[in-house]
mmCIF file of C-alpha atoms in Angstrom:
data_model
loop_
_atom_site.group_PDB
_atom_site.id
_atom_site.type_symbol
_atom_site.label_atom_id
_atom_site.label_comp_id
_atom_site.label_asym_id
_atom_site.label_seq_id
_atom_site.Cartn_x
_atom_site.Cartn_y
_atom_site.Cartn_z
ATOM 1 C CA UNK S 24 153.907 53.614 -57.043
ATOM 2 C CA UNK S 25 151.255 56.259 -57.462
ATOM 3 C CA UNK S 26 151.722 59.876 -56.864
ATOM 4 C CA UNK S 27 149.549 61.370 -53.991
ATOM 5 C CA UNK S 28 147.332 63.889 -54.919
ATOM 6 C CA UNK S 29 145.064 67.110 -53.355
ATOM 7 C CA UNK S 30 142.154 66.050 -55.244
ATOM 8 C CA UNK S 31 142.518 62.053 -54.300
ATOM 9 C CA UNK S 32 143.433 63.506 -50.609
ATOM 10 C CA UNK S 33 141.917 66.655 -50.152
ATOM 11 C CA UNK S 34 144.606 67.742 -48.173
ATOM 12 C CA UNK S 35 147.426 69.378 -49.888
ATOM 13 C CA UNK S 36 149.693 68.844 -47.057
ATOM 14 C CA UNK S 37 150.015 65.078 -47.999
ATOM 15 C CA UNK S 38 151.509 65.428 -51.220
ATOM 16 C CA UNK S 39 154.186 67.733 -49.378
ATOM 17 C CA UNK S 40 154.885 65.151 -46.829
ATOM 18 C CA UNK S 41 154.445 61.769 -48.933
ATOM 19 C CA UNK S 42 154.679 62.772 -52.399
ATOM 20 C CA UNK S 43 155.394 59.267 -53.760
ATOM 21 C CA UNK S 44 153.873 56.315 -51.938
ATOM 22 C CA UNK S 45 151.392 53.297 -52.604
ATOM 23 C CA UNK S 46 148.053 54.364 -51.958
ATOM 24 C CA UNK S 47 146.456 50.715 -52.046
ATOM 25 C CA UNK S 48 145.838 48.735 -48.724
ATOM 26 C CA UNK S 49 148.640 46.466 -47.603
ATOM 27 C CA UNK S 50 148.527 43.428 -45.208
ATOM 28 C CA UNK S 51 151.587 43.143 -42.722
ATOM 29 C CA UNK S 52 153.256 44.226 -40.161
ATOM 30 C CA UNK S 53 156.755 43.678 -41.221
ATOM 31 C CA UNK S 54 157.424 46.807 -43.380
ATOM 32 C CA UNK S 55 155.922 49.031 -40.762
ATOM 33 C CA UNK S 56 158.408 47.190 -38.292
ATOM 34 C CA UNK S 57 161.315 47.572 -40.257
ATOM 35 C CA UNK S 58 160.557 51.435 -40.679
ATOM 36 C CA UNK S 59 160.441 51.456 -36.636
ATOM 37 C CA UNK S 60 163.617 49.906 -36.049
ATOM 38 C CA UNK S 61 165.243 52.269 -38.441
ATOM 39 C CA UNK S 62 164.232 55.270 -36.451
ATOM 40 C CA UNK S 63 164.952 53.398 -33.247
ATOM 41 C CA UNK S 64 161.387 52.171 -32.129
ATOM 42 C CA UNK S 65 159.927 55.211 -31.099
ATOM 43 C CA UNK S 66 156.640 53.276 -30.617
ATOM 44 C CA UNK S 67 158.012 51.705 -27.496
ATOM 45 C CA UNK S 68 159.257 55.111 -26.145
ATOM 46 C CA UNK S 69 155.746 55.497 -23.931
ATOM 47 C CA UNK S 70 152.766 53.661 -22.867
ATOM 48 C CA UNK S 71 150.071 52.771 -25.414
ATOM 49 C CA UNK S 72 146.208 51.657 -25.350
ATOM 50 C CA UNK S 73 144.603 50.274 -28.583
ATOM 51 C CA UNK S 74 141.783 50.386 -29.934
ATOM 52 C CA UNK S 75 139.525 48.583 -32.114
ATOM 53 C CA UNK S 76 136.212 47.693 -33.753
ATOM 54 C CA UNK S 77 133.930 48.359 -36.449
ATOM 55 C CA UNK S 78 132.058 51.519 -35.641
ATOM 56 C CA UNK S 79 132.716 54.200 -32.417
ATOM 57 C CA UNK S 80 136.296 53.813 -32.036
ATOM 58 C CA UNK S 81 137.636 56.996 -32.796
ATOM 59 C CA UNK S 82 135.278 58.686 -30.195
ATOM 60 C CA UNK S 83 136.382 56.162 -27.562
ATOM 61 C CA UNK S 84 140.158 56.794 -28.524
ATOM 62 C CA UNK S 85 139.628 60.595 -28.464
ATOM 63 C CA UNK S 86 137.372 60.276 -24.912
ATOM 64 C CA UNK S 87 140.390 58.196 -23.770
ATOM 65 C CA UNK S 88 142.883 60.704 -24.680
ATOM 66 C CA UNK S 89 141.211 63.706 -23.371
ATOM 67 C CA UNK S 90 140.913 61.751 -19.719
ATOM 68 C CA UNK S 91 144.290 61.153 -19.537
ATOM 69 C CA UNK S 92 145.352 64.882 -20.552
ATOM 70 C CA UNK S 93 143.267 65.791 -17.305
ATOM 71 C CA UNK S 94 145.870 63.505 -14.981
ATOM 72 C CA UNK S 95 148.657 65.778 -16.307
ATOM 73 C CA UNK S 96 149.946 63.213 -18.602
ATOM 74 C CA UNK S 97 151.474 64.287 -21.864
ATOM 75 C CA UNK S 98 148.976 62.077 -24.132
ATOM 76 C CA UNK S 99 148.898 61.507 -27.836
ATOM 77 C CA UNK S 100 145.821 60.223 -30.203
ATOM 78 C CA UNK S 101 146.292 58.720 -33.344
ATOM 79 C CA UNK S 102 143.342 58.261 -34.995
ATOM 80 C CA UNK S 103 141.818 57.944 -39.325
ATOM 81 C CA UNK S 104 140.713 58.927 -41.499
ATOM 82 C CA UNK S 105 141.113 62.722 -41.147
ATOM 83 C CA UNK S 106 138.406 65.474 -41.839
ATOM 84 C CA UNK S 107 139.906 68.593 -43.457
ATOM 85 C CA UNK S 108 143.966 68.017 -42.741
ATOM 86 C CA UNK S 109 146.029 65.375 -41.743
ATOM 87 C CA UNK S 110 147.293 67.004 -38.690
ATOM 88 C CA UNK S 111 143.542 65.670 -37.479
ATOM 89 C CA UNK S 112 145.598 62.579 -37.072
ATOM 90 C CA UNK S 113 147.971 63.108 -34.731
ATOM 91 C CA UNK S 114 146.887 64.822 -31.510
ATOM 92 C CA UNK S 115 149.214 65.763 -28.889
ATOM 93 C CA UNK S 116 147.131 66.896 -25.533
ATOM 94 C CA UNK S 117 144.477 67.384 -27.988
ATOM 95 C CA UNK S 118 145.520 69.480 -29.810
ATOM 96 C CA UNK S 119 146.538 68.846 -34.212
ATOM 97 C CA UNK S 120 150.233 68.404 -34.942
ATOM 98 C CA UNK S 121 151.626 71.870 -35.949
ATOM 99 C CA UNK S 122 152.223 71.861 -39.801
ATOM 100 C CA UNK S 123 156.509 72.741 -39.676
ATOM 101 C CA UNK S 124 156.872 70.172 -36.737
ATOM 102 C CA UNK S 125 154.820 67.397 -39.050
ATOM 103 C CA UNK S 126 157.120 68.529 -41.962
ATOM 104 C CA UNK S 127 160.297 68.267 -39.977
ATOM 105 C CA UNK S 128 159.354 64.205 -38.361
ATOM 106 C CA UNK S 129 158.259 63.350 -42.377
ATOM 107 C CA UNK S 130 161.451 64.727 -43.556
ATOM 108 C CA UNK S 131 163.035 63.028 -40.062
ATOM 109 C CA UNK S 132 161.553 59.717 -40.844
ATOM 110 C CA UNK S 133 161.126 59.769 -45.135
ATOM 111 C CA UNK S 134 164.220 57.248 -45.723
ATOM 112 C CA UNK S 135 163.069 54.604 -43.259
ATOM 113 C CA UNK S 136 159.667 55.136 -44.913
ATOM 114 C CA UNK S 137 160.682 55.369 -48.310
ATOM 115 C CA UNK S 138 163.315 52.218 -47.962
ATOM 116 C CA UNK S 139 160.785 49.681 -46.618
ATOM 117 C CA UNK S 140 158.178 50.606 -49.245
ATOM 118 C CA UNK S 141 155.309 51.588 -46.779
ATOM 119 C CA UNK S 142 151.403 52.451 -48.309
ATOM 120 C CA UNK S 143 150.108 55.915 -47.098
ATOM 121 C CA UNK S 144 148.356 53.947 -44.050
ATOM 122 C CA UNK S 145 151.669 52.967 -42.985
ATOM 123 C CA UNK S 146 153.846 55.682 -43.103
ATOM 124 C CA UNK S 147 151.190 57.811 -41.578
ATOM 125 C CA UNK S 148 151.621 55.809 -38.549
ATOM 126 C CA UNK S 149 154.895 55.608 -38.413
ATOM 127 C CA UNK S 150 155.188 59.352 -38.456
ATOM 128 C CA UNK S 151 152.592 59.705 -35.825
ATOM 129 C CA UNK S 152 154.392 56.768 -33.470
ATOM 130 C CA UNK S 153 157.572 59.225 -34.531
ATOM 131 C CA UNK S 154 156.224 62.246 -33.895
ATOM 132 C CA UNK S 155 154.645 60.986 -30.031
ATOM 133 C CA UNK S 156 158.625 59.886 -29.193
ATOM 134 C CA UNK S 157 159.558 63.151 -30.712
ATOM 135 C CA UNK S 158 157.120 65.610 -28.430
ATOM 136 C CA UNK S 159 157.641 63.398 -25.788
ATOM 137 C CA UNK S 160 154.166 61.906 -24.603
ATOM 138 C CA UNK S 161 153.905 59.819 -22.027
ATOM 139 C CA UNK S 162 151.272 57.838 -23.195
ATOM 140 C CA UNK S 163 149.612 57.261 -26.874
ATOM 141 C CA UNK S 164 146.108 56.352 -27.728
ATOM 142 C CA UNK S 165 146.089 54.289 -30.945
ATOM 143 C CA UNK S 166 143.524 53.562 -33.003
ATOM 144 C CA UNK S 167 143.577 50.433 -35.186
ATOM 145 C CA UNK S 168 142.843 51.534 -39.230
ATOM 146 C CA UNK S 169 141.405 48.223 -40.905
ATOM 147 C CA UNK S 170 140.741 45.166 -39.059
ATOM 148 C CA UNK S 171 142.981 44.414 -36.321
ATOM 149 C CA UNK S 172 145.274 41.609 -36.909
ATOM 150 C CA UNK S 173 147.568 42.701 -39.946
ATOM 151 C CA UNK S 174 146.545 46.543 -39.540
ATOM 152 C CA UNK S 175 149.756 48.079 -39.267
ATOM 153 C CA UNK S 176 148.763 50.105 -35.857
ATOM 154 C CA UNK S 177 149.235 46.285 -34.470
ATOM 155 C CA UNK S 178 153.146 46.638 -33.780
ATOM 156 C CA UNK S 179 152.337 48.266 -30.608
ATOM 157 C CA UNK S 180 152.844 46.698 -26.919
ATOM 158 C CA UNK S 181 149.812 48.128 -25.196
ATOM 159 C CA UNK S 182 148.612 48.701 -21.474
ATOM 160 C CA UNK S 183 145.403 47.869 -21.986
ATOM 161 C CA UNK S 184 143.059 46.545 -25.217
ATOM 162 C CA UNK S 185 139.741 47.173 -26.895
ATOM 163 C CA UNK S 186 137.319 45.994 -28.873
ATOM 164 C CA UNK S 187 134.283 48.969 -29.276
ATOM 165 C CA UNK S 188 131.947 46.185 -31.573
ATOM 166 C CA UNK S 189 131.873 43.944 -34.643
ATOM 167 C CA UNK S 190 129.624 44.990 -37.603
ATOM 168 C CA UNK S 191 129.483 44.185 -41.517
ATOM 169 C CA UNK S 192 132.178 46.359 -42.655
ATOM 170 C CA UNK S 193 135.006 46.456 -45.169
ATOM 171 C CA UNK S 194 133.848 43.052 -46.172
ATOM 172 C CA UNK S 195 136.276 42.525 -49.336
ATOM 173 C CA UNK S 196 139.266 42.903 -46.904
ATOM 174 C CA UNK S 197 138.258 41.249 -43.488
ATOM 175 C CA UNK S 198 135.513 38.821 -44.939
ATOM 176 C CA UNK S 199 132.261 38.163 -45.500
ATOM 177 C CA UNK S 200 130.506 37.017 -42.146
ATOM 178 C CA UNK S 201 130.556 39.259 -39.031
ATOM 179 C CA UNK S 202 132.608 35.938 -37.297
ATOM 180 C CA UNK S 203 135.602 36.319 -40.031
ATOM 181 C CA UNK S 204 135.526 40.240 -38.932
ATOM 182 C CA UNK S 205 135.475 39.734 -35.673
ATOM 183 C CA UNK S 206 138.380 37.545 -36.075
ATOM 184 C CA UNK S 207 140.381 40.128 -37.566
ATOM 185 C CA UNK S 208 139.585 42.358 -35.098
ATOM 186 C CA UNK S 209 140.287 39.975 -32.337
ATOM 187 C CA UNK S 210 143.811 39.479 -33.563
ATOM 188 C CA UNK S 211 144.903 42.844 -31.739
ATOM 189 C CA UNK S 212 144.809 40.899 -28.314
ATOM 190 C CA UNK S 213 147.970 40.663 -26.914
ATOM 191 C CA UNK S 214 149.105 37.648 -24.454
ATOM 192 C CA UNK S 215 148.274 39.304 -21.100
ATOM 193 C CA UNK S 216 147.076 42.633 -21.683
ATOM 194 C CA UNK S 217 143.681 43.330 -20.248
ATOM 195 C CA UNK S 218 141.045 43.184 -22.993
ATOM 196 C CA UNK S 219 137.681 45.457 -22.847
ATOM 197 C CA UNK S 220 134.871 45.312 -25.199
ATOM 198 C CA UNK S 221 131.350 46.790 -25.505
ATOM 199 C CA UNK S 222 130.323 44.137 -27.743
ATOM 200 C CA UNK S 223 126.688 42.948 -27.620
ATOM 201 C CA UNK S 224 125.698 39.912 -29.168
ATOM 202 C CA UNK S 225 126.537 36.496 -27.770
ATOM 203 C CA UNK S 226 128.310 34.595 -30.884
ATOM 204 C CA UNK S 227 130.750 37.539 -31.224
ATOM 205 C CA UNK S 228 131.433 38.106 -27.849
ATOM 206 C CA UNK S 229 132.323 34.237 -27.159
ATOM 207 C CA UNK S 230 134.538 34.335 -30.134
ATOM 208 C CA UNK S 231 136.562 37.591 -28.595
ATOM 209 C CA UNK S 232 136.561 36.147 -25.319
ATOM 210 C CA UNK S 233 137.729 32.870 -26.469
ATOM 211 C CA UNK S 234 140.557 34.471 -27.734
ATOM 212 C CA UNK S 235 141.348 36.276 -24.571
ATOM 213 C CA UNK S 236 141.388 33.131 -22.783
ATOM 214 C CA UNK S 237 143.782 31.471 -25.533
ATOM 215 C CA UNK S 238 146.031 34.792 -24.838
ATOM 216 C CA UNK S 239 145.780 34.551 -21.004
ATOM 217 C CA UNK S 240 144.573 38.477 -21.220
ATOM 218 C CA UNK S 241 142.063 39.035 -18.944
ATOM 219 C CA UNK S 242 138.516 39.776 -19.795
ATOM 220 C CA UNK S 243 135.971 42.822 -19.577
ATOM 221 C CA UNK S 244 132.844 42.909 -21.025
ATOM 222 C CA UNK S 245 130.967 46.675 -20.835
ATOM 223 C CA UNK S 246 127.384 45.513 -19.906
ATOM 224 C CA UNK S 247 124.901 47.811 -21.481
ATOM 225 C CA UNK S 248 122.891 47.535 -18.242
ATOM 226 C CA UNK S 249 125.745 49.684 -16.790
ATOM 227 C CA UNK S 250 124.686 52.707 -18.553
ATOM 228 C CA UNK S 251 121.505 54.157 -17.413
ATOM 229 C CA UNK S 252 119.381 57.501 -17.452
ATOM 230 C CA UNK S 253 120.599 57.924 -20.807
ATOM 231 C CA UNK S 254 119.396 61.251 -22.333
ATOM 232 C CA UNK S 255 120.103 62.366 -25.824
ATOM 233 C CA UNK S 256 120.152 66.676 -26.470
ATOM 234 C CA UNK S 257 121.463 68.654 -29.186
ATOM 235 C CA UNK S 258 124.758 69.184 -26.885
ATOM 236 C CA UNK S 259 125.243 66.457 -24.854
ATOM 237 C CA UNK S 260 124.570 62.919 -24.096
ATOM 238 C CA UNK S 261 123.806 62.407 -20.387
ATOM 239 C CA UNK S 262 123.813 59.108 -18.538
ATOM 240 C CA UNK S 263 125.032 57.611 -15.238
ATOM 241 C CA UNK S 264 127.595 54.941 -15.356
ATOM 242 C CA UNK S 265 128.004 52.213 -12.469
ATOM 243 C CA UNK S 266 131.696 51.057 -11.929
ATOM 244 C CA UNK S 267 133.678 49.036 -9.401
ATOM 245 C CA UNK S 268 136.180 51.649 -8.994
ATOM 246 C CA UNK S 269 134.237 54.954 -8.805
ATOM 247 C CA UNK S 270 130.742 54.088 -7.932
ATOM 248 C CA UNK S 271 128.119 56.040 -9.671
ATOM 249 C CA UNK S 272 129.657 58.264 -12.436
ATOM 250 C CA UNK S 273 127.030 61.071 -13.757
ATOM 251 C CA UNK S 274 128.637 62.177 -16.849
ATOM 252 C CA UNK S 275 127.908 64.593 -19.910
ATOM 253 C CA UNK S 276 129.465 63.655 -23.025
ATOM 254 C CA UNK S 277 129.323 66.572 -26.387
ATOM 255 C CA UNK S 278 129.619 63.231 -28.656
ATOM 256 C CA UNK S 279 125.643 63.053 -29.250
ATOM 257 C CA UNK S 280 123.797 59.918 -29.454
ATOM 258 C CA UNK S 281 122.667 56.604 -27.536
ATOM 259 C CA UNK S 282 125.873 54.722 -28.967
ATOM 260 C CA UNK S 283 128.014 57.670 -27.533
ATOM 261 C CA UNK S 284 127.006 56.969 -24.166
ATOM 262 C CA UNK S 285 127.810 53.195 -24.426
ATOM 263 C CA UNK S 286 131.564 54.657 -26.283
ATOM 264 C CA UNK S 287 132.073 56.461 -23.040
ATOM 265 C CA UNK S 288 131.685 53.597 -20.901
ATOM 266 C CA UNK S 289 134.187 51.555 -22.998
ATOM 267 C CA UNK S 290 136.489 54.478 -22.558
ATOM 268 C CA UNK S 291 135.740 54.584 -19.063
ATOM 269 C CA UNK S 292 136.809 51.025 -18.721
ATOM 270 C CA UNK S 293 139.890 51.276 -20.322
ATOM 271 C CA UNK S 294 141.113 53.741 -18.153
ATOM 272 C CA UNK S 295 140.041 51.943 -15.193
ATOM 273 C CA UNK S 296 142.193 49.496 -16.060
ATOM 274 C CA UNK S 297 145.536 51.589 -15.965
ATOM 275 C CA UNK S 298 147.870 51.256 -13.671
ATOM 276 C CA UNK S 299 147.771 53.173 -10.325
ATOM 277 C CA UNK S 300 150.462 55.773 -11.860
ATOM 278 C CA UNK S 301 148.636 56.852 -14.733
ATOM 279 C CA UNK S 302 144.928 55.657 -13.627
ATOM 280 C CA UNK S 303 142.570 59.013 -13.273
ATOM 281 C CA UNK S 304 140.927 59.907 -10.564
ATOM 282 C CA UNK S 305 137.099 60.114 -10.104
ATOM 283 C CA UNK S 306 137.019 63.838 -11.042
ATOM 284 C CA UNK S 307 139.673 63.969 -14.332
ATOM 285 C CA UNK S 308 137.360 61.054 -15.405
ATOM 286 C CA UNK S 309 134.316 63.533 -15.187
ATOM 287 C CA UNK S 310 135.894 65.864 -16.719
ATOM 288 C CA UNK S 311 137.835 64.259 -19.708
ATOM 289 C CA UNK S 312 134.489 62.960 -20.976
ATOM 290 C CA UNK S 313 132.910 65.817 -21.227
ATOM 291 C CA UNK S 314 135.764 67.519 -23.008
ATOM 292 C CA UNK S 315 135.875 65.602 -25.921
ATOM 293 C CA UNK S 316 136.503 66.716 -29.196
ATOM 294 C CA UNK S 317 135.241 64.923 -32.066
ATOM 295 C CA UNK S 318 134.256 66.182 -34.980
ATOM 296 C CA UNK S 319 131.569 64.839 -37.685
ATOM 297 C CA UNK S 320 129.856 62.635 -35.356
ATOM 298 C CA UNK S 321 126.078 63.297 -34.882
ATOM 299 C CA UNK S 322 127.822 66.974 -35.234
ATOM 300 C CA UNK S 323 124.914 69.374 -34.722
ATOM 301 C CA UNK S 324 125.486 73.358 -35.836
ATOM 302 C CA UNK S 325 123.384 75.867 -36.042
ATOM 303 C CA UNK S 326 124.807 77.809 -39.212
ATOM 304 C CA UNK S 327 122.909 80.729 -40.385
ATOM 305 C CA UNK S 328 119.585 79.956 -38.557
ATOM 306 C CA UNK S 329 119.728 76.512 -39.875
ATOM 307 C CA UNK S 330 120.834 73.464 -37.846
ATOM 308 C CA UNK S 331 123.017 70.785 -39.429
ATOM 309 C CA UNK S 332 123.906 67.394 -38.433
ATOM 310 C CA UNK S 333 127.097 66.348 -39.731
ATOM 311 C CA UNK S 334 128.182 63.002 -39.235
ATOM 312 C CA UNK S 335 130.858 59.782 -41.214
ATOM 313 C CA UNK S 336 128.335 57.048 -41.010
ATOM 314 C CA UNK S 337 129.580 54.538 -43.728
ATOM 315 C CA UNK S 338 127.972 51.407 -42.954
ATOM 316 C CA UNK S 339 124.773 50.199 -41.621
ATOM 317 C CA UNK S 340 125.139 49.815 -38.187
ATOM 318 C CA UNK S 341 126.471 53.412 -38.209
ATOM 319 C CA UNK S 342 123.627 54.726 -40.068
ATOM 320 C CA UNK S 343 121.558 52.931 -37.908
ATOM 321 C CA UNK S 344 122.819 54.845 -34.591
ATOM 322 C CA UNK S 345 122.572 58.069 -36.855
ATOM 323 C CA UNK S 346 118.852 57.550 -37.525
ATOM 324 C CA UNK S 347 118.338 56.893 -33.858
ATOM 325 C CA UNK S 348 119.713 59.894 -32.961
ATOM 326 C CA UNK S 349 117.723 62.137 -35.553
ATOM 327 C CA UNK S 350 114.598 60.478 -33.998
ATOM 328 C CA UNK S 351 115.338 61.527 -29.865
ATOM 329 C CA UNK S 352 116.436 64.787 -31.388
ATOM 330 C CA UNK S 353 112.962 65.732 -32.896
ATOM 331 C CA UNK S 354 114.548 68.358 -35.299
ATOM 332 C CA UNK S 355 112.801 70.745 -36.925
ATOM 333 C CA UNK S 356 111.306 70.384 -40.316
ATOM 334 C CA UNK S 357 111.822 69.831 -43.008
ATOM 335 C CA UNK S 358 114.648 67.418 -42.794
ATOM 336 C CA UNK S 359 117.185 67.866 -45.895
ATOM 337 C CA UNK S 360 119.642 65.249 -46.525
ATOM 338 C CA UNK S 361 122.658 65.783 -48.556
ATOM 339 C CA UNK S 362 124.021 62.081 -48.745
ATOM 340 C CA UNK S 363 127.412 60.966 -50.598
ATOM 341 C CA UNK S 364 129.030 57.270 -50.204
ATOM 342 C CA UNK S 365 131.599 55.760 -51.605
ATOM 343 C CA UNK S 366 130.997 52.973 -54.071
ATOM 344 C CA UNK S 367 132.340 49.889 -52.428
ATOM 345 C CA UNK S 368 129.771 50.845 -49.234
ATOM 346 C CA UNK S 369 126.675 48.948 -48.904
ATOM 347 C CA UNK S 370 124.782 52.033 -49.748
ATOM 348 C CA UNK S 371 121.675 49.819 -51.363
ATOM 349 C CA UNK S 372 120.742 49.020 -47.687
ATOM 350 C CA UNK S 373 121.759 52.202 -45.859
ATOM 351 C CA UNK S 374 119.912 54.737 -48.438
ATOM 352 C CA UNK S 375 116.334 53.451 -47.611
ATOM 353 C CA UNK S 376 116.965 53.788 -44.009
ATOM 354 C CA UNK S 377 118.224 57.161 -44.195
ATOM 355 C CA UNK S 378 115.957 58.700 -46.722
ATOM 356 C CA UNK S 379 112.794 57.240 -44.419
ATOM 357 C CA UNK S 380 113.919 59.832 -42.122
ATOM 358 C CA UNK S 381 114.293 62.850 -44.899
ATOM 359 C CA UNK S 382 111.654 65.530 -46.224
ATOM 360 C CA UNK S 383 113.652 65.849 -49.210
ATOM 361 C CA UNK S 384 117.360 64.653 -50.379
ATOM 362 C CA UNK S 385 120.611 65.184 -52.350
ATOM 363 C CA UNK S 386 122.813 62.539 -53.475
ATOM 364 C CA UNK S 387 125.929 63.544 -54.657
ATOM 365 C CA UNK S 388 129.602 62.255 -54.958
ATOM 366 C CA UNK S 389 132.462 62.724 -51.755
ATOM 367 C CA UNK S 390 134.977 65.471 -53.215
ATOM 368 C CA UNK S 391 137.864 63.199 -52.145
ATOM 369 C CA UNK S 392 137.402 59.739 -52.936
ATOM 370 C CA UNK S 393 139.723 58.071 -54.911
ATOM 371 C CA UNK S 394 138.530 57.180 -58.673
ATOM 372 C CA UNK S 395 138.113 53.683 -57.955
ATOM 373 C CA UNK S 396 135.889 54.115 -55.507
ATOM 374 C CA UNK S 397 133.497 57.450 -56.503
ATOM 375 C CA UNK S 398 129.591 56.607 -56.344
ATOM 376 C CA UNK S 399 127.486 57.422 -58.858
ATOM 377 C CA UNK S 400 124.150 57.968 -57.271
ATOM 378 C CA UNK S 401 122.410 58.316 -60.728
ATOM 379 C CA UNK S 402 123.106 54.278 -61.447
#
């Protein structure tokens, strides 16, 4: 066991609610199961969607969630890693978990936690599966953590299933080739549960869909030639979507960037493939997307006269869609980067990229990271 800590976590919440837990990644499902059935399976007390993928699918699971708040439906989000606080987490109608209502469901659910020996990963989502039964949503959006298949968000029963995309990512956990990720990430499919994916490249896509088929769950691909007029501002992200259900969708997302407006179709697409109870209508599904809340992604704030871009790009694909967007933004100069990684990132290839784009830069370590894994940017 290793104690949690402010300066390992940055928030000092966690060491309230989890003061003693193990802090390394573990594979399974069946602690996090046995945890459930101890405080009566509150995962199964709603609807669920899931969602995975490598890169963009905490904006589609927040877009999600704020189009179903706008049906009237009590929604939850649980998404990771957090920003400032842990209540980030755990969104109910979009807004953070209150602090003594987290503290109550922790103390609520710490035996069942502590007894099956869960890692911080796990008993985070226990608590927020918990704490959805306990504020009584009607419907949670789940994102998966690490890979898909043994991630321990993977207990869940779900309406509906996505993939956002497969890149090189967490590599020492879910392999080295983009086809041993993408069967990790696969292995959320359920036997069938609709599957949607905004996957682009052939190899990957046949090996998702193959798995569908195996499943019986049926099978949506998001076509990139569904999103047009795309047009990439300092506030928003406009394009026009084409869909079966509601025609031509012209839509205005505050997530900024070309990659947001092909997240926004995915979450489009989930939703269309609700129910008729809990499906949206054309006009919540204009308005949850551009409602979103989601911060450090291409964030841009003016602070002080000076604009910022704040954003979590940790691998190369996601740098990639980062420089994009700094090049249709045309910022003003001179571009100053201030650029800290953690050491197990494949920061050798994502540094060149990014510095190409700066005037001048910082490297510098992330206040939180966990000794094992702090970058030194003078090596």
């Amino acid at each position: 066991m290793e104690r949690l800590s402010g300066s390992v976590f940055a928030d000092p919440l966690v060491a309230r609610l989890f003061p003693v837990l193990k802090t390394e990644v573990q594979w399974g499902l069946e602690r996090t199961e046995k945890a459930l059935v101890a405080l009566g399976d509150p995962h199964r007390a709603y609807e669920t969607l899931h969602v995975g993928g490598t890169n963009g699918k905490g904006s589609v699971t927040t877009t999600v969630g704020s189009v179903l708040q706008e049906t009237g439906l009590r929604t939850g989000v649980y998404t990771s890693p957090h920003l400032c606080t842990i209540r980030e987490r755990i969104l109910v109608d979009g807004t953070p978990i209150g602090e003594r209502h987290l503290l109550q469901y922790a103390d609520e659910a710490a035996s069942a936690i502590i007894d099956n020996g869960l890692s911080f990963f796990e008993a985070v989502t226990v608590l927020a599966f918990y704490t959805f039964a306990k504020e009584s949503v009607g419907i949670g959006v789940i994102e998966v953590g690490l890979g898909g298949r043994l991630d321990a968000t993977n207990v869940v029963h779900p309406e509906v299933t996505a993939i956002t995309n497969v890149a090189m990512d967490h590599a020492g956990y879910l392999g080295g080739t983009l086809e041993a990720i993408a069967r990790e990430k696969a292995g959320i499919i359920k036997k069938g549960v609709p599957l949607v994916t905004a996957e682009s490249s052939l190899p990957i896509l046949d090996l998702i869909r193959a798995q569908a088929e195996e499943l019986g769950a049926p099978f949506c691909r998001v076509d990139q030639t569904w999103v047009q007029n795309v047009q990439v501002r300092r506030k928003v992200t406009e394009l026009v979507l084409s869909t079966e259900r509601w025609g031509d969708l012209e839509l205005e997302t505050p997530l900024i960037g070309h990659h947001q407006a092909i997240n926004a179709a995915l979450a489009v697409s989930i939703v269309g493939h609700l129910n008729d109870s809990v499906r949206p209508s054309r006009g919540e599904v204009i308005k949850g997307v551009s409602s979103v809340v989601h911060p450090g992604r291409d964030d841009i704030r003016v602070i002080n006269g000076c604009t910022f871009v704040l954003d979590v790009a940790h691998n190369m694909a996601g740098v990639e869609s980062l420089v994009d967007t700094i090049d249709r933004l045309e910022l003003p100069r001179p571009l100053v980067m201030l650029v800290a990684v953690l050491e197990d990132k494949d920061w050798l290839s994502m540094l060149p990229l990014l510095l190409s784009r700066a005037d001048a830069a910082f490297l510098t370590h992330a206040p939180a990271a966990p000794l094992d894994r702090q970058w030194d940017p003078v090596v």
